[in-house]
C-alpha cells in the first residue's frame, strides 16, 4: 500500500492500493482566509468533527502571529505578553493537521477556477473557501487623521504602537493628554487603556450620551458620573472638524473656538467589514459593505462561506464574538454535510463592558416602547447605580435591561432573558438590593468561572466544567474524584450535581436521570412504582426495577426514604439500607461518636425539661450546645451510650428530634402575641402544632419551618421551607425558603388565611414536594426549577388544577396519624437494640476515641 | 495517628494461621456490617447476603483514621462489592481493599469463613 500526497495543488490525492483494488480517495481542500477569533474557532470546531480527516485545511492570516483573543486585547497593556492572548499556539495547528500560513494576505479569489492568490503571488486551489477576514476600525474622513499620534484599536501591533508613542510623550510631558474618539463600548475600553498608559484621558462622543447603542439617557448619565469619578473626562455632542498639528497631532477642533488639546488620539468610531475580497470577485455585497450570507453562511457563490465580522447576515454586521462563533459552527456543519445546522433568526446582542472598576451591561431589548411591556427602574445616583429591566405586559418574561454600577446580576438576568425563564411574581426582586426585598435567583451555570463551588477544596466552577469538558470526568462521581470537589463538608454537593448535569447537557451528553448506576429511574418514577406495587423491601425494588447490581450508598437511603414517605415507616425498618445517621438514629460526628438532639417543638421548653437535659448531659459527659435550630444538642455519645441516653430522655417526656433524618427538623417560633407587645397571633402555639404535625415524616431533604407573630419576623420564617407571618386577618404563608449554601427567601403562597387553611395548603404543598422532588433537593431548589413557577404552584395547591388536592391531603393525613417516635420504638425492642453496640463480640466501647478538654467541656482530638 | 494503619495488613487465605471465631451469623445485619474485636484490632465484618458472601476488613477508615467502616453501607460499584465510609463516603473494594473513588491507601482485607452458623475471620498472627 502506498500513499501519495501532494499538497497546495488542486487537490490532495490519497492513493491507497489494497491488494488488487485501487481506491482513490480525493481529499477536499478548505481554505480559510483570516486567522482571527472566528477563523480560529472554525478550525477548532472543524477538527473536533470525525469527518475532518477527509479534508485538508489551509489557513491564511495577514497578521504576523496565530489568532489571538481580540476581546481581551486590553490585557496586553498590563503585561505586553502576546503569547498569553493566543487562542492556541502554532503547534496546535500542526498537531491537528492544519496548515497555518501567517503573514500572508490573500489578494484575490478566482471563483471559476476555485483558486486564490496571495500577496506573495502564490496560488492555491480550494473546494471550499471560508472568508473570516473580520473587520477593521472605521476611520471617519476627518481632516488630519493621517497625522502621527492617531491610532486605531484593533491589533496587537496597534497597541505596541500606542505604548511606544505614549512613553515618548510622557518623557517630554508628564501631563500629556490623549483622547478617544467614540464613547461606545470599545471607546470606553480604550479610554481606560489611555488611563493605564498614564495619560490624561478624554472621551469625545458625537451623540449626546455615552454608549448610545446600549444605554438609555438615565443610565448613560449614571455611567458618566461614575466614569468622571474615576478620572475620565467626557465630552458629549462633539463633532470633530479637524485634527490639529503639523506632523503630529496637538489637538482636536470641534467648533471655531472649541478645541481640545491632546497629543494622542485613538479612533474608536465603529468597524468596517474587511470585504475587499468579496468585491474583487463579485460576491453579493451589502449596500454599506459586508459580504451577504444566507443562514448556511454561504455567500452568493455556494463554495464560498463568510463568517464573523465580515459576514452580513440579516442585513447586519454583528460586532461581537459570540455570533461569530455560532457562524463558525454553522459553516463547519454545512461543509461536512450536516445540513440542518442553520444560523438562528434572532441573535443575542447583550453585552457587558469589561472596564475594571465600572460595571455596565445591557441585554435583550435595553430600550422598549411602553406598548410592549413595563420597565422597572432602580436608580441611586449617589452610589452610581442604575438598573432597569423590561418585563412583558403579562409580567411573565424578561425582555431586556440595563445595569450600570453593579452588573453582578448580569449573567443571571441574561440567562433568564435568553432562556425565557420564569421570573418572580414581583419582578422588582430581580434588581432590588437584597436589603430592599431583592431575592437570590438564578442558576449555577450563570456563576462566573472563578466562582468557588467547593470551598473546602477550593474548586471553582471553571475547574469543574473543565474536568467534564476535557472528558476526564463523565459524571458526578468522576468530577468528585478528579477535582476533589465535594469531598470536604459536602455542602456543595447539590450545586455540584446541578453544575455537572448542566455541563454534560451543554456538551450534548445525555444526562442519565437515574439515581445511580443501579437504577435508570429517577426519584419520581421510583416513588410511583413503590406506591403502586406496594413494595416493602429494598431488594424487591432492586430486583424488579434495578440494573442487576446490589445497590449502593445512593440508592439505598433513597429507597428507604421513599418507603418511609409512602408507608410512614420509621428508620428502624431495614436499618441496613438507611443512611448512616438514620441507621443509628443520631448524627455521626467527626470521631465516630454521635450527637443527641431531642425535639423541642417550637423551641418551647419547661424548666424541668431543661434541668433534665442538663443532668443527662452531665451524667454521660456530653458536650452541650444550643443549635442554630434553637434546640439543644448533646455531643460525644458512643454507640453503646445512645440507647441509655435516650431511655432517660424519653423518661422525661422527650422524643426524637430527627436531627439526623431527611425529615422535619424544627419549626422556629418567636414568642408572638403570648408575650410580645406587637404580636398579632399566637406564633408559639401554632408553631408547636405544625412541628408536631409534620415530625417524623421522611422527605427528599430536610424541612424546616418558622412562625413569626408579626412582620418584624423574629422567627426568620421566610428563610425556611415553610414560613408563616401573622398579619391583620390571618397568616401569610410563604414557601420554598432556604438558609444554608444558597440562601433564598420563601415566596408568598397565600395571604391572610386561617390556621385550618394553612394546614390544608401546607399538607398539599409538602406532599406535592415529596412526590416530585429529586433526591436531596430542598424545597427551595425544587420550587425554583418547577416549570411554571409560583403561578403554577398556586394553581396546584390552591386552585387544585391537577385535581390531586384530596389525595395529597389524604396521604399526609395517613403519615400524620401513623407517627411513632422511632427512638421509643427502638429502646423497647431488644432486637432493634442490638445494633447499638460498637462490637458484636464484646461489651467494650471504641478504644480509639480520644477527647481533649475545651473551655469547660470536651471535644474530639483534632484531625491532622 | 498513621501507626494505627500498621496494625492492619491484608491477609491472604494461604497465610491464615488463626481462624478467630468472631460471632454468630445472626449478629450481623443482612446486607450490612458490624464490628468485631480481635486482640487490639477492630475488624469490620460484612454479610453481603445478596452475593451470599462474607467480607472482613479493617474498621479504621484511612481517610481520617476513625473506627467507622463497619457502620458504612455496602453495595457494588460496577460489580465490585464495596463499603462506603459513613463519614465522607469514601468507598473501598471489599475484595481487595482498593479506594474506588479516590487515591487513599487500600484498606486491609481478611478472609472470612462460616461454619455452623459462626463467623470466623482469618489472621496470620
Ligand atoms: C447542629 C447544627 C449546628 C449547630 O451546632 O448549631 C447543624 C449541624 C449540621 N448541619 Fe446544619 N446544623 C444546624 C442548623 C442548621 C441551620 C440553621 C437553622 O436550622 O435555622 C441551617 C440553615 C438553615 C437551612 O437549613 O436552610 C443549616 C444548614 C445545613 C445544611 C445546608 C442545607 C441547604 O439546604 O443548603 C447542611 C447540609 C445538608 O443538609 O445537606 C447541614 C448539615 C448539617 C450536618 C448534619 C452535617 C452532617 O451531615 O454531619 C451537621 C451535623 C452536625 C452534628 O454533629 O449534628 N446544615 N443547619 C444545627 C442543628 C439544628 C437542629 O437543632 O437540628
Ligand atoms: C479592543 C476590542 C475589544 C473587544 N471586546 C469585545 C467584547 O467584549 N465582546 C465581544 O463580543 N466582542 C468584542 N470585540 C469584538 C471581537 O473582537 C470581534 O467580534 C472578533 O474578533 C471578530 O472575529 P473575526 O475573526 O471575525 O475578525 P478578526 O478577529 O478581526 O480576525 C480577522 C483576521 O483576518 C485577517 N485578515 C483580513 N483580511 C485578510 C486577508 N485578505 N488575508 C489574510 N488575512 C486577512 C485579519 O488580519 C485578522 O487577523 C472587541 C474587539 C476589540 C478590538
Ligand atoms: S455544623 Fe454545619 S456549617 Fe458547621 S461545619 Fe458542620 S455542616 Fe458545616
Ligand atoms: S473518615 Fe472515612 S471517608 Fe472520611
GROMACS .gro file of C-alpha atoms in nm, chain A residues 147-491:
model
  345
  147UNK     CA    1  -0.114   6.268   1.144
  148UNK     CA    2   0.130   6.097   1.375
  149UNK     CA    3  -0.017   6.008   1.710
  150UNK     CA    4  -0.353   5.899   1.570
  151UNK     CA    5  -0.425   5.531   1.628
  152UNK     CA    6  -0.692   5.269   1.591
  153UNK     CA    7  -0.753   4.994   1.844
  154UNK     CA    8  -0.770   4.659   1.676
  155UNK     CA    9  -0.447   4.460   1.671
  156UNK     CA   10  -0.151   4.387   1.892
  157UNK     CA   11   0.060   4.600   1.656
  158UNK     CA   12  -0.178   4.893   1.714
  159UNK     CA   13  -0.126   4.857   2.086
  160UNK     CA   14   0.250   4.830   2.055
  161UNK     CA   15   0.246   5.150   1.852
  162UNK     CA   16   0.039   5.328   2.116
  163UNK     CA   17   0.260   5.216   2.403
  164UNK     CA   18   0.566   5.338   2.220
  165UNK     CA   19   0.412   5.672   2.137
  166UNK     CA   20   0.271   5.722   2.485
  167UNK     CA   21   0.606   5.660   2.651
  168UNK     CA   22   0.771   5.911   2.418
  169UNK     CA   23   0.502   6.167   2.504
  170UNK     CA   24   0.538   6.112   2.875
  171UNK     CA   25   0.913   6.155   2.865
  172UNK     CA   26   0.856   6.501   2.720
  173UNK     CA   27   0.545   6.598   2.915
  174UNK     CA   28   0.435   6.422   3.232
  175UNK     CA   29   0.082   6.561   3.196
  176UNK     CA   30   0.023   6.461   2.836
  177UNK     CA   31  -0.338   6.418   2.733
  178UNK     CA   32  -0.492   6.166   2.498
  179UNK     CA   33  -0.842   6.142   2.357
  180UNK     CA   34  -1.059   5.863   2.236
  181UNK     CA   35  -1.294   5.937   1.954
  182UNK     CA   36  -1.610   5.744   2.028
  183UNK     CA   37  -1.791   5.681   2.357
  184UNK     CA   38  -1.921   5.338   2.276
  185UNK     CA   39  -1.832   5.005   2.429
  186UNK     CA   40  -1.489   4.993   2.266
  187UNK     CA   41  -1.418   5.362   2.312
  188UNK     CA   42  -1.465   5.338   2.685
  189UNK     CA   43  -1.235   5.041   2.696
  190UNK     CA   44  -0.978   5.243   2.504
  191UNK     CA   45  -1.034   5.530   2.750
  192UNK     CA   46  -0.937   5.301   3.033
  193UNK     CA   47  -0.629   5.196   2.836
  194UNK     CA   48  -0.529   5.559   2.798
  195UNK     CA   49  -0.559   5.599   3.171
  196UNK     CA   50  -0.347   5.290   3.229
  197UNK     CA   51  -0.080   5.431   2.998
  198UNK     CA   52  -0.054   5.722   3.236
  199UNK     CA   53  -0.205   5.987   3.008
  200UNK     CA   54  -0.492   6.218   3.094
  201UNK     CA   55  -0.794   6.051   2.935
  202UNK     CA   56  -1.067   6.228   2.735
  203UNK     CA   57  -1.362   6.067   2.565
  204UNK     CA   58  -1.515   6.252   2.273
  205UNK     CA   59  -1.860   6.139   2.163
  206UNK     CA   60  -2.073   6.268   1.881
  207UNK     CA   61  -2.404   6.160   2.038
  208UNK     CA   62  -2.549   6.337   2.344
  209UNK     CA   63  -2.486   6.029   2.560
  210UNK     CA   64  -2.233   5.754   2.621
  211UNK     CA   65  -2.283   5.407   2.480
  212UNK     CA   66  -2.574   5.532   2.273
  213UNK     CA   67  -2.645   5.190   2.131
  214UNK     CA   68  -2.677   5.015   2.462
  215UNK     CA   69  -2.793   5.267   2.719
  216UNK     CA   70  -3.092   5.490   2.779
  217UNK     CA   71  -3.033   5.851   2.881
  218UNK     CA   72  -3.065   5.799   3.254
  219UNK     CA   73  -2.829   5.505   3.272
  220UNK     CA   74  -2.590   5.688   3.046
  221UNK     CA   75  -2.585   5.978   3.290
  222UNK     CA   76  -2.519   5.746   3.582
  223UNK     CA   77  -2.235   5.589   3.389
  224UNK     CA   78  -2.095   5.930   3.306
  225UNK     CA   79  -2.094   6.029   3.674
  226UNK     CA   80  -1.919   5.707   3.760
  227UNK     CA   81  -1.655   5.744   3.489
  228UNK     CA   82  -1.592   6.105   3.582
  229UNK     CA   83  -1.548   5.998   3.941
  230UNK     CA   84  -1.264   5.769   3.838
  231UNK     CA   85  -1.095   6.039   3.633
  232UNK     CA   86  -1.223   6.014   3.275
  233UNK     CA   87  -1.308   6.346   3.108
  234UNK     CA   88  -1.616   6.322   2.895
  235UNK     CA   89  -1.716   6.546   2.605
  236UNK     CA   90  -2.059   6.476   2.457
  237UNK     CA   91  -2.230   6.611   2.143
  238UNK     CA   92  -1.897   6.691   1.983
  239UNK     CA   93  -1.841   6.665   1.608
  240UNK     CA   94  -1.473   6.676   1.526
  241UNK     CA   95  -1.394   6.907   1.232
  242UNK     CA   96  -1.026   6.853   1.211
  243UNK     CA   97  -0.714   6.719   1.376
  244UNK     CA   98  -0.469   6.996   1.455
  245UNK     CA   99  -0.090   6.986   1.434
  246UNK     CA  100   0.189   6.991   1.179
  247UNK     CA  101   0.328   6.645   1.153
  248UNK     CA  102   0.180   6.505   1.468
  249UNK     CA  103  -0.145   6.571   1.646
  250UNK     CA  104  -0.166   6.853   1.903
  251UNK     CA  105  -0.540   6.892   1.932
  252UNK     CA  106  -0.890   6.833   1.805
  253UNK     CA  107  -1.113   7.107   1.675
  254UNK     CA  108  -1.489   7.080   1.723
  255UNK     CA  109  -1.612   7.431   1.651
  256UNK     CA  110  -1.440   7.756   1.586
  257UNK     CA  111  -1.343   7.822   1.947
  258UNK     CA  112  -1.397   7.477   2.067
  259UNK     CA  113  -1.065   7.298   2.081
  260UNK     CA  114  -0.932   7.015   2.292
  261UNK     CA  115  -0.554   6.999   2.328
  262UNK     CA  116  -0.443   6.638   2.304
  263UNK     CA  117  -0.124   6.480   2.183
  264UNK     CA  118  -0.260   6.143   2.102
  265UNK     CA  119  -0.589   6.014   1.965
  266UNK     CA  120  -0.741   5.669   1.948
  267UNK     CA  121  -1.017   5.634   1.699
  268UNK     CA  122  -1.294   5.404   1.804
  269UNK     CA  123  -1.580   5.513   1.588
  270UNK     CA  124  -1.710   5.178   1.472
  271UNK     CA  125  -1.597   4.900   1.244
  272UNK     CA  126  -1.596   4.831   0.873
  273UNK     CA  127  -1.603   4.477   0.742
  274UNK     CA  128  -1.291   4.373   0.551
  275UNK     CA  129  -1.485   4.272   0.246
  276UNK     CA  130  -1.234   4.367  -0.025
  277UNK     CA  131  -1.207   4.007  -0.145
  278UNK     CA  132  -1.581   3.989  -0.190
  279UNK     CA  133  -1.572   4.296  -0.410
  280UNK     CA  134  -1.285   4.173  -0.627
  281UNK     CA  135  -1.462   3.852  -0.714
  282UNK     CA  136  -1.813   3.986  -0.738
  283UNK     CA  137  -1.985   3.823  -0.446
  284UNK     CA  138  -2.311   3.981  -0.343
  285UNK     CA  139  -2.236   4.270  -0.109
  286UNK     CA  140  -2.437   4.485   0.128
  287UNK     CA  141  -2.505   4.845   0.037
  288UNK     CA  142  -2.287   4.961   0.321
  289UNK     CA  143  -2.038   4.678   0.292
  290UNK     CA  144  -2.018   4.324   0.424
  291UNK     CA  145  -2.043   4.001   0.229
  292UNK     CA  146  -2.400   3.881   0.213
  293UNK     CA  147  -2.459   3.532   0.356
  294UNK     CA  148  -2.765   3.312   0.399
  295UNK     CA  149  -2.845   3.113   0.711
  296UNK     CA  150  -2.597   2.847   0.599
  297UNK     CA  151  -2.324   3.112   0.599
  298UNK     CA  152  -2.295   3.069   0.226
  299UNK     CA  153  -2.223   3.370   0.009
  300UNK     CA  154  -2.370   3.414  -0.337
  301UNK     CA  155  -2.114   3.154  -0.450
  302UNK     CA  156  -2.207   2.826  -0.288
  303UNK     CA  157  -1.846   2.712  -0.242
  304UNK     CA  158  -1.760   3.031  -0.057
  305UNK     CA  159  -1.864   3.090   0.302
  306UNK     CA  160  -1.825   3.404   0.506
  307UNK     CA  161  -1.825   3.414   0.887
  308UNK     CA  162  -1.754   3.659   1.166
  309UNK     CA  163  -1.738   4.033   1.131
  310UNK     CA  164  -1.711   4.027   0.754
  311UNK     CA  165  -2.041   3.846   0.707
  312UNK     CA  166  -2.358   4.042   0.651
  313UNK     CA  167  -2.638   3.831   0.791
  314UNK     CA  168  -2.994   3.962   0.813
  315UNK     CA  169  -2.855   4.291   0.688
  316UNK     CA  170  -2.641   4.318   0.996
  317UNK     CA  171  -2.273   4.301   1.085
  318UNK     CA  172  -2.254   4.161   1.437
  319UNK     CA  173  -1.959   4.325   1.606
  320UNK     CA  174  -1.945   4.065   1.879
  321UNK     CA  175  -1.756   3.746   1.903
  322UNK     CA  176  -2.035   3.514   2.014
  323UNK     CA  177  -2.244   3.536   1.696
  324UNK     CA  178  -1.919   3.490   1.502
  325UNK     CA  179  -1.853   3.166   1.687
  326UNK     CA  180  -2.201   3.045   1.608
  327UNK     CA  181  -2.144   3.127   1.243
  328UNK     CA  182  -1.822   2.924   1.250
  329UNK     CA  183  -2.016   2.628   1.386
  330UNK     CA  184  -2.279   2.658   1.115
  331UNK     CA  185  -2.017   2.674   0.838
  332UNK     CA  186  -1.838   2.366   0.976
  333UNK     CA  187  -2.157   2.165   0.984
  334UNK     CA  188  -2.267   2.281   0.642
  335UNK     CA  189  -1.936   2.183   0.484
  336UNK     CA  190  -1.927   1.837   0.633
  337UNK     CA  191  -2.286   1.785   0.530
  338UNK     CA  192  -2.486   1.836   0.845
  339UNK     CA  193  -2.727   2.049   0.650
  340UNK     CA  194  -2.978   2.104   0.927
  341UNK     CA  195  -2.750   2.332   1.131
  342UNK     CA  196  -2.857   2.685   1.044
  343UNK     CA  197  -2.792   3.026   1.189
  344UNK     CA  198  -3.085   3.133   1.409
  345UNK     CA  199  -3.300   3.429   1.308
  346UNK     CA  200  -3.259   3.614   1.634
  347UNK     CA  201  -2.914   3.696   1.754
  348UNK     CA  202  -2.841   3.798   2.106
  349UNK     CA  203  -2.657   4.128   2.127
  350UNK     CA  204  -2.628   4.154   2.502
  351UNK     CA  205  -2.301   4.298   2.618
  352UNK     CA  206  -2.104   4.368   2.925
  353UNK     CA  207  -1.833   4.624   2.946
  354UNK     CA  208  -1.500   4.487   3.061
  355UNK     CA  209  -1.381   4.810   3.222
  356UNK     CA  210  -1.218   4.736   3.550
  357UNK     CA  211  -1.399   4.908   3.831
  358UNK     CA  212  -1.706   5.005   3.629
  359UNK     CA  213  -1.990   4.766   3.576
  360UNK     CA  214  -2.200   4.824   3.268
  361UNK     CA  215  -2.415   4.575   3.090
  362UNK     CA  216  -2.716   4.567   2.868
  363UNK     CA  217  -2.908   4.270   2.742
  364UNK     CA  218  -3.204   4.183   2.526
  365UNK     CA  219  -3.401   4.493   2.440
  366UNK     CA  220  -3.248   4.764   2.655
  367UNK     CA  221  -3.493   5.028   2.532
  368UNK     CA  222  -3.852   4.932   2.492
  369UNK     CA  223  -4.165   5.116   2.394
  370UNK     CA  224  -4.431   5.121   2.667
  371UNK     CA  225  -4.666   4.936   2.432
  372UNK     CA  226  -4.452   4.624   2.456
  373UNK     CA  227  -4.402   4.598   2.827
  374UNK     CA  228  -4.328   4.765   3.156
  375UNK     CA  229  -3.996   4.893   3.273
  376UNK     CA  230  -3.884   4.869   3.630
  377UNK     CA  231  -3.610   5.111   3.717
  378UNK     CA  232  -3.396   5.130   4.025
  379UNK     CA  233  -3.165   5.426   4.047
  380UNK     CA  234  -2.927   5.554   4.313
  381UNK     CA  235  -2.720   5.835   4.170
  382UNK     CA  236  -2.505   5.883   4.478
  383UNK     CA  237  -2.389   5.527   4.450
  384UNK     CA  238  -2.371   5.545   4.069
  385UNK     CA  239  -2.624   5.266   4.048
  386UNK     CA  240  -2.884   5.222   3.780
  387UNK     CA  241  -3.075   4.910   3.696
  388UNK     CA  242  -3.357   4.876   3.452
  389UNK     CA  243  -3.544   4.569   3.348
  390UNK     CA  244  -3.810   4.547   3.083
  391UNK     CA  245  -4.082   4.299   3.155
  392UNK     CA  246  -4.352   4.172   2.918
  393UNK     CA  247  -4.702   4.314   2.958
  394UNK     CA  248  -4.821   3.994   3.127
  395UNK     CA  249  -4.534   4.025   3.374
  396UNK     CA  250  -4.408   3.676   3.297
  397UNK     CA  251  -4.092   3.726   3.098
  398UNK     CA  252  -3.789   3.942   3.092
  399UNK     CA  253  -3.735   4.129   2.765
  400UNK     CA  254  -3.415   4.309   2.838
  401UNK     CA  255  -3.244   4.552   3.063
  402UNK     CA  256  -2.956   4.775   3.157
  403UNK     CA  257  -2.723   4.754   3.455
  404UNK     CA  258  -2.484   5.032   3.548
  405UNK     CA  259  -2.272   5.039   3.860
  406UNK     CA  260  -2.343   4.684   3.964
  407UNK     CA  261  -2.360   4.419   3.698
  408UNK     CA  262  -2.318   4.120   3.926
  409UNK     CA  263  -2.663   4.004   3.828
  410UNK     CA  264  -2.588   4.034   3.459
  411UNK     CA  265  -2.513   3.671   3.388
  412UNK     CA  266  -2.813   3.560   3.583
  413UNK     CA  267  -3.053   3.809   3.424
  414UNK     CA  268  -2.905   3.746   3.084
  415UNK     CA  269  -2.967   3.376   3.135
  416UNK     CA  270  -3.321   3.437   3.246
  417UNK     CA  271  -3.377   3.652   2.940
  418UNK     CA  272  -3.211   3.412   2.697
  419UNK     CA  273  -3.391   3.108   2.824
  420UNK     CA  274  -3.724   3.274   2.883
  421UNK     CA  275  -3.707   3.152   3.240
  422UNK     CA  276  -3.993   3.231   3.474
  423UNK     CA  277  -3.947   3.546   3.678
  424UNK     CA  278  -4.070   3.623   4.029
  425UNK     CA  279  -4.421   3.747   4.073
  426UNK     CA  280  -4.274   4.077   4.172
  427UNK     CA  281  -4.006   4.125   3.907
  428UNK     CA  282  -3.857   4.413   4.104
  429UNK     CA  283  -3.697   4.147   4.320
  430UNK     CA  284  -3.463   4.077   4.032
  431UNK     CA  285  -3.290   4.410   4.064
  432UNK     CA  286  -3.360   4.535   4.414
  433UNK     CA  287  -3.071   4.510   4.656
  434UNK     CA  288  -3.131   4.223   4.898
  435UNK     CA  289  -3.186   4.471   5.180
  436UNK     CA  290  -3.483   4.611   4.995
  437UNK     CA  291  -3.660   4.291   4.919
  438UNK     CA  292  -3.450   4.156   4.636
  439UNK     CA  293  -3.419   3.782   4.618
  440UNK     CA  294  -3.149   3.542   4.514
  441UNK     CA  295  -3.247   3.395   4.185
  442UNK     CA  296  -3.073   3.206   3.918
  443UNK     CA  297  -2.890   2.901   3.813
  444UNK     CA  298  -2.544   2.758   3.881
  445UNK     CA  299  -2.442   2.780   3.523
  446UNK     CA  300  -2.474   3.158   3.547
  447UNK     CA  301  -2.198   3.174   3.802
  448UNK     CA  302  -1.870   3.311   3.674
  449UNK     CA  303  -1.595   3.055   3.612
  450UNK     CA  304  -1.397   3.176   3.907
  451UNK     CA  305  -1.685   3.123   4.150
  452UNK     CA  306  -1.580   2.885   4.419
  453UNK     CA  307  -1.817   2.592   4.431
  454UNK     CA  308  -1.640   2.377   4.687
  455UNK     CA  309  -1.478   2.599   4.944
  456UNK     CA  310  -1.328   2.310   5.136
  457UNK     CA  311  -1.111   2.201   4.845
  458UNK     CA  312  -1.127   2.542   4.675
  459UNK     CA  313  -1.255   2.414   4.345
  460UNK     CA  314  -1.402   2.669   4.106
  461UNK     CA  315  -1.683   2.634   3.864
  462UNK     CA  316  -1.432   2.665   3.581
  463UNK     CA  317  -1.231   2.370   3.708
  464UNK     CA  318  -1.537   2.155   3.743
  465UNK     CA  319  -1.660   2.236   3.395
  466UNK     CA  320  -1.311   2.183   3.258
  467UNK     CA  321  -1.291   1.836   3.411
  468UNK     CA  322  -1.607   1.745   3.228
  469UNK     CA  323  -1.528   1.926   2.907
  470UNK     CA  324  -1.188   1.760   2.883
  471UNK     CA  325  -1.357   1.424   2.915
  472UNK     CA  326  -1.171   1.345   3.236
  473UNK     CA  327  -1.498   1.316   3.422
  474UNK     CA  328  -1.822   1.193   3.278
  475UNK     CA  329  -2.043   1.201   3.584
  476UNK     CA  330  -2.066   1.345   3.933
  477UNK     CA  331  -1.853   1.071   4.085
  478UNK     CA  332  -1.588   1.142   3.825
  479UNK     CA  333  -1.595   1.512   3.898
  480UNK     CA  334  -1.558   1.439   4.267
  481UNK     CA  335  -1.263   1.211   4.219
  482UNK     CA  336  -1.071   1.426   3.975
  483UNK     CA  337  -1.134   1.771   4.126
  484UNK     CA  338  -1.184   1.665   4.488
  485UNK     CA  339  -1.487   1.895   4.499
  486UNK     CA  340  -1.747   1.772   4.743
  487UNK     CA  341  -1.501   1.565   4.945
  488UNK     CA  342  -1.488   1.814   5.228
  489UNK     CA  343  -1.801   1.914   5.417
  490UNK     CA  344  -2.013   1.808   5.121
  491UNK     CA  345  -2.227   2.120   5.140
   0.00000   0.00000   0.00000
